[in-house]
Short mmCIF file of C-alpha atoms in Angstrom, two decimals:
data_model
loop_
_atom_site.label_atom_id
_atom_site.label_comp_id
_atom_site.label_asym_id
_atom_site.label_seq_id
_atom_site.Cartn_x
_atom_site.Cartn_y
_atom_site.Cartn_z
CA ARG A 1 0.00 0.00 0.00
CA LEU A 2 2.82 2.40 0.84
CA ALA A 3 4.50 1.61 -2.47
CA TYR A 4 1.24 2.37 -4.27
CA ILE A 5 0.71 5.65 -2.41
CA TYR A 6 4.24 7.02 -2.77
CA LEU A 7 5.47 5.45 -6.02
CA PHE A 8 2.59 4.59 -8.32
CA ARG A 9 -0.29 6.87 -7.38
CA PRO A 10 1.65 10.08 -8.19
CA ILE A 11 2.24 8.77 -11.73
CA LYS A 12 -1.51 8.94 -12.28
CA SER A 13 -1.06 12.70 -12.59
CA VAL A 14 -0.06 12.12 -16.23
CA TYR A 15 -3.79 11.68 -16.79
CA PHE A 16 -4.02 15.48 -16.61
CA LEU A 17 -2.30 15.60 -20.00
CA LYS A 18 -5.70 14.76 -21.46
CA TYR A 19 -6.74 18.31 -20.53
CA PRO A 20 -5.52 20.45 -23.48
CA PRO A 21 -4.53 23.61 -21.51
CA VAL A 22 -2.34 21.53 -19.19
CA MET A 23 -0.77 19.55 -22.03
CA LEU A 24 0.01 22.66 -24.09
CA ALA A 25 1.37 24.66 -21.15
CA ILE A 26 3.63 21.76 -20.15
CA ILE A 27 4.90 21.40 -23.72
CA PHE A 28 6.11 24.98 -23.78
CA SER A 29 7.37 25.00 -20.19
CA SER A 30 9.33 21.77 -20.73
CA VAL A 31 10.94 22.93 -23.96
CA SER A 32 11.93 26.24 -22.34
CA PHE A 33 13.38 24.48 -19.32
CA SER A 34 15.36 21.96 -21.37
CA ILE A 35 16.93 24.76 -23.42
CA LEU A 36 18.15 26.25 -20.15
CA TYR A 37 20.25 23.11 -19.70
CA PHE A 38 21.61 23.39 -23.22
CA VAL A 39 22.81 26.88 -22.29
CA ASN A 40 24.28 25.75 -18.97
CA MET A 41 26.14 22.82 -20.51
CA THR A 42 27.44 24.89 -23.42
CA LEU A 43 28.81 27.61 -21.13
CA GLU A 44 30.94 25.04 -19.36
CA TYR A 45 31.93 23.21 -22.54
CA ASP A 46 32.98 26.15 -24.72
CA TYR A 47 34.51 28.48 -22.14
CA SER A 48 36.76 25.72 -20.86
CA ARG A 49 38.13 25.13 -24.37
CA SER A 50 39.95 27.12 -27.04
CA PRO A 51 39.94 30.05 -27.68
CA TYR A 52 38.91 30.90 -24.11
CA ASN A 53 40.54 28.13 -22.05
CA PHE A 54 39.04 29.45 -18.81
CA PRO A 55 39.80 27.62 -15.55
CA PRO A 56 36.80 26.28 -13.58
CA MET A 57 36.61 29.39 -11.37
CA LEU A 58 36.22 31.73 -14.34
CA VAL A 59 33.78 29.38 -16.05
CA GLY A 60 31.59 29.58 -12.95
CA LEU A 61 31.59 33.37 -13.17
CA MET A 62 30.17 33.15 -16.70
CA TYR A 63 26.83 32.16 -15.18
CA ILE A 64 26.41 35.50 -13.41
CA PRO A 65 24.69 37.49 -16.23
CA ASN A 66 21.83 35.04 -16.75
CA SER A 67 21.55 34.46 -12.99
CA VAL A 68 21.01 38.18 -12.46
CA THR A 69 18.35 38.36 -15.16
CA TYR A 70 16.65 35.25 -13.72
CA ILE A 71 16.18 37.18 -10.48
CA LEU A 72 15.07 40.39 -12.18
CA ALA A 73 12.63 38.54 -14.45
CA ALA A 74 11.20 36.60 -11.51
CA ILE A 75 10.48 39.85 -9.64
CA LEU A 76 9.28 41.78 -12.68
CA GLY A 77 7.33 38.83 -14.06
CA GLY A 78 5.42 38.30 -10.83
CA LYS A 79 4.42 41.94 -10.60
CA TRP A 80 3.55 42.04 -14.30
CA VAL A 81 1.31 38.97 -14.07
CA ASP A 82 -0.49 40.43 -11.03
CA TYR A 83 -1.09 43.64 -12.95
CA LEU A 84 -2.45 41.72 -15.96
CA LEU A 85 -4.88 39.79 -13.76
CA ILE A 86 -6.11 42.94 -12.02
CA GLN A 87 -6.50 44.71 -15.35
CA TYR A 88 -8.42 41.79 -16.85
CA LYS A 89 -10.78 41.59 -13.87
CA ALA A 90 -11.46 45.33 -14.01
CA LYS A 91 -12.37 45.00 -17.68
CA HIS A 92 -14.28 41.68 -17.69
CA GLY A 93 -15.31 41.18 -14.06
CA ILE A 94 -13.66 37.75 -13.79
CA LEU A 95 -10.20 36.29 -13.34
CA ALA A 96 -9.15 34.14 -16.29
CA PRO A 97 -5.90 32.14 -16.35
CA GLU A 98 -5.31 33.25 -19.94
CA ALA A 99 -4.83 36.80 -18.68
CA ARG A 100 -1.36 35.69 -17.57
CA ILE A 101 -0.37 35.22 -21.22
CA SER A 102 -0.09 38.69 -22.68
CA TRP A 103 2.62 41.24 -23.50
CA ASN A 104 4.87 39.72 -20.87
CA ILE A 105 5.05 36.56 -22.98
CA VAL A 106 5.29 38.51 -26.24
CA THR A 107 8.43 40.34 -25.10
CA ALA A 108 9.95 37.13 -23.77
CA GLY A 109 8.94 35.17 -26.87
CA ILE A 110 10.69 37.66 -29.14
CA SER A 111 13.86 37.88 -27.06
CA PHE A 112 14.11 34.11 -26.48
CA PRO A 113 15.25 33.02 -29.99
CA ILE A 114 17.31 36.19 -30.43
CA SER A 115 19.23 35.42 -27.23
CA LEU A 116 19.97 31.88 -28.41
CA VAL A 117 21.29 33.05 -31.78
CA ILE A 118 23.48 35.72 -30.17
CA PHE A 119 24.94 33.29 -27.65
CA GLY A 120 25.39 30.42 -30.07
CA TRP A 121 27.12 32.24 -32.89
CA CYS A 122 29.23 34.58 -30.76
CA ILE A 123 30.71 31.68 -28.84
CA ASP A 124 30.98 29.59 -32.03
CA LYS A 125 33.07 32.28 -33.72
CA GLY A 126 35.24 32.83 -30.65
CA GLU A 127 34.18 36.44 -30.12
CA HIS A 128 35.38 38.34 -27.04
CA TRP A 129 34.30 36.42 -23.95
CA GLU A 130 31.84 39.14 -22.90
CA THR A 131 29.87 39.08 -26.16
CA PRO A 132 28.15 35.68 -25.72
CA LEU A 133 27.10 36.78 -22.24
CA VAL A 134 24.86 39.43 -23.82
CA GLY A 135 22.90 36.49 -25.18
CA THR A 136 22.82 34.64 -21.86
CA ALA A 137 21.64 37.74 -20.02
CA LEU A 138 18.79 38.18 -22.50
CA PHE A 139 18.09 34.46 -22.27
CA GLY A 140 17.77 34.68 -18.49
CA TYR A 141 15.00 37.25 -18.83
CA ALA A 142 13.17 35.37 -21.57
CA SER A 143 13.29 31.92 -20.01
CA MET A 144 12.28 32.98 -16.51
CA MET A 145 9.46 35.19 -17.80
CA THR A 146 7.96 32.38 -19.87
CA ILE A 147 8.51 29.57 -17.37
CA GLY A 148 7.05 31.61 -14.50
CA ALA A 149 3.94 32.57 -16.45
CA THR A 150 3.23 29.05 -17.71
CA VAL A 151 3.66 27.47 -14.27
CA SER A 152 1.28 30.06 -12.81
CA TYR A 153 -1.15 29.31 -15.62
CA LEU A 154 -1.02 25.61 -14.74
CA VAL A 155 -1.96 26.33 -11.14
CA ASP A 156 -4.91 28.49 -12.21
CA SER A 157 -6.08 25.92 -14.76
CA LEU A 158 -6.44 23.16 -12.15
CA PRO A 159 -8.41 24.64 -9.23
CA GLY A 160 -7.63 22.68 -6.10
CA ARG A 161 -5.11 20.52 -7.97
CA GLY A 162 -2.51 23.10 -8.88
CA ALA A 163 0.23 21.32 -6.96
CA THR A 164 -0.41 18.15 -8.96
CA GLY A 165 -0.16 20.11 -12.19
CA VAL A 166 3.13 21.66 -11.13
CA ALA A 167 4.46 18.23 -10.09
CA LEU A 168 3.53 16.81 -13.49
CA ASN A 169 5.22 19.76 -15.16
CA ASN A 170 8.37 19.14 -13.12
CA LEU A 171 8.37 15.45 -14.03
CA ILE A 172 8.23 16.08 -17.77
CA ARG A 173 10.57 19.06 -17.90
CA GLN A 174 13.19 17.31 -15.77
CA LEU A 175 13.10 14.34 -18.14
CA LEU A 176 13.73 16.66 -21.08
CA ALA A 177 16.45 18.46 -19.12
CA ALA A 178 18.17 15.11 -18.48
CA VAL A 179 18.12 14.42 -22.21
CA ALA A 180 19.60 17.88 -22.85
CA VAL A 181 22.47 17.16 -20.46
CA PHE A 182 23.42 14.00 -22.33
CA VAL A 183 23.06 15.28 -25.91
CA THR A 184 24.54 18.78 -25.66
CA GLU A 185 28.20 17.82 -26.09
CA PRO A 186 27.59 15.38 -28.99
CA LEU A 187 25.46 17.99 -30.76
CA ILE A 188 28.09 20.70 -30.31
CA LYS A 189 30.71 18.37 -31.78
CA GLY A 190 28.45 17.33 -34.64
CA MET A 191 26.73 20.61 -35.53
CA GLY A 192 28.81 23.35 -33.97
CA THR A 193 27.51 25.67 -31.27
CA GLY A 194 26.12 28.22 -33.71
CA TRP A 195 23.95 25.80 -35.66
CA LEU A 196 22.85 23.99 -32.50
CA PHE A 197 21.49 27.17 -31.00
CA THR A 198 19.96 28.24 -34.28
CA MET A 199 18.06 24.94 -34.23
CA LEU A 200 17.00 25.58 -30.63
CA ALA A 201 15.80 29.06 -31.62
CA PHE A 202 13.49 27.56 -34.24
CA ILE A 203 12.30 24.94 -31.75
CA ILE A 204 11.31 27.57 -29.18
CA ILE A 205 9.52 29.58 -31.88
CA ALA A 206 7.53 26.48 -32.83
CA ALA A 207 6.82 25.68 -29.18
CA ALA A 208 5.55 29.23 -28.59
CA SER A 209 2.68 28.53 -30.99
CA VAL A 210 0.99 26.50 -28.24
CA LEU A 211 0.64 29.70 -26.18
CA VAL A 212 -1.32 31.28 -29.03
CA ILE A 213 -3.63 28.26 -29.00
CA ILE A 214 -4.05 28.53 -25.21
CA LYS A 215 -4.82 32.23 -25.44
CA LYS A 216 -7.41 31.65 -28.15
CA HIS A 217 -9.14 28.50 -26.91
CA GLY A 218 -8.38 28.36 -23.17
CA ASP A 219 -11.73 29.80 -22.10
CA TYR A 220 -13.61 27.30 -24.30
CA TRP A 221 -11.81 24.32 -22.77
CA ARG A 222 -12.30 25.67 -19.29
CA GLU A 223 -16.05 25.99 -19.80
CA ASN A 224 -16.68 22.76 -21.70
CA TYR A 225 -14.19 20.21 -20.35
CA ASP A 226 -15.23 17.99 -17.45
CA LEU A 227 -12.34 18.55 -15.06
CA GLN A 228 -14.11 16.81 -12.23
CA LYS A 229 -13.86 13.54 -14.16
CA LEU A 230 -10.08 13.93 -14.18
CA TYR A 231 -10.06 14.75 -10.50
CA ASN A 232 -12.13 11.66 -9.68
CA TYR A 233 -9.67 9.46 -11.55
CA LEU A 234 -6.89 10.55 -9.19
CA GLU A 235 -8.83 9.72 -6.06
#
């Protein structure tokens, strides 16, 4: 019984993937999160090799720009999302999860692929060590802004089961992150850093299309899908 409760019952949360808003939000969140690991692995790989040849201490310092923008985006993103919800309620009289997906995601969605291209090609061409960090700083803003908004959307989309939705999101995105850790070095060797991150830029652009679908159809699914049936399955 304990094995069922602690090992097998939590896996039943994958059943929530049948609910389109959850599935789509997790797709984008997981892709965004896995790309973060591509960036982290590439920083260590390329800065420790020619033409930079940085020792481990200096390689560690290369993570500062995106770490700073993670913090700034987390603070700004939270305040921005609160403002969007308040604004939406003042206009429509209700709080809708889709209100979280607005200009905050547009700015992040535009800067996300740009940051990847800047980072990938600058480090591929051996530009001055500071230049690729412009890309990582921009990436920190974009990734944290999108990941924060989609996780918040998941919580709002599953009233009373938000923690289960977040746990499911963590399960899937950590699996993709693990894949990213193992494939980054072979892909850099096979494609080159520039082309790898160009590919990732196109992937995140494609993944962002699911947010457009959520924004357009989220209210329909929320009103017409029988969530209680999903909840009963987890009991």
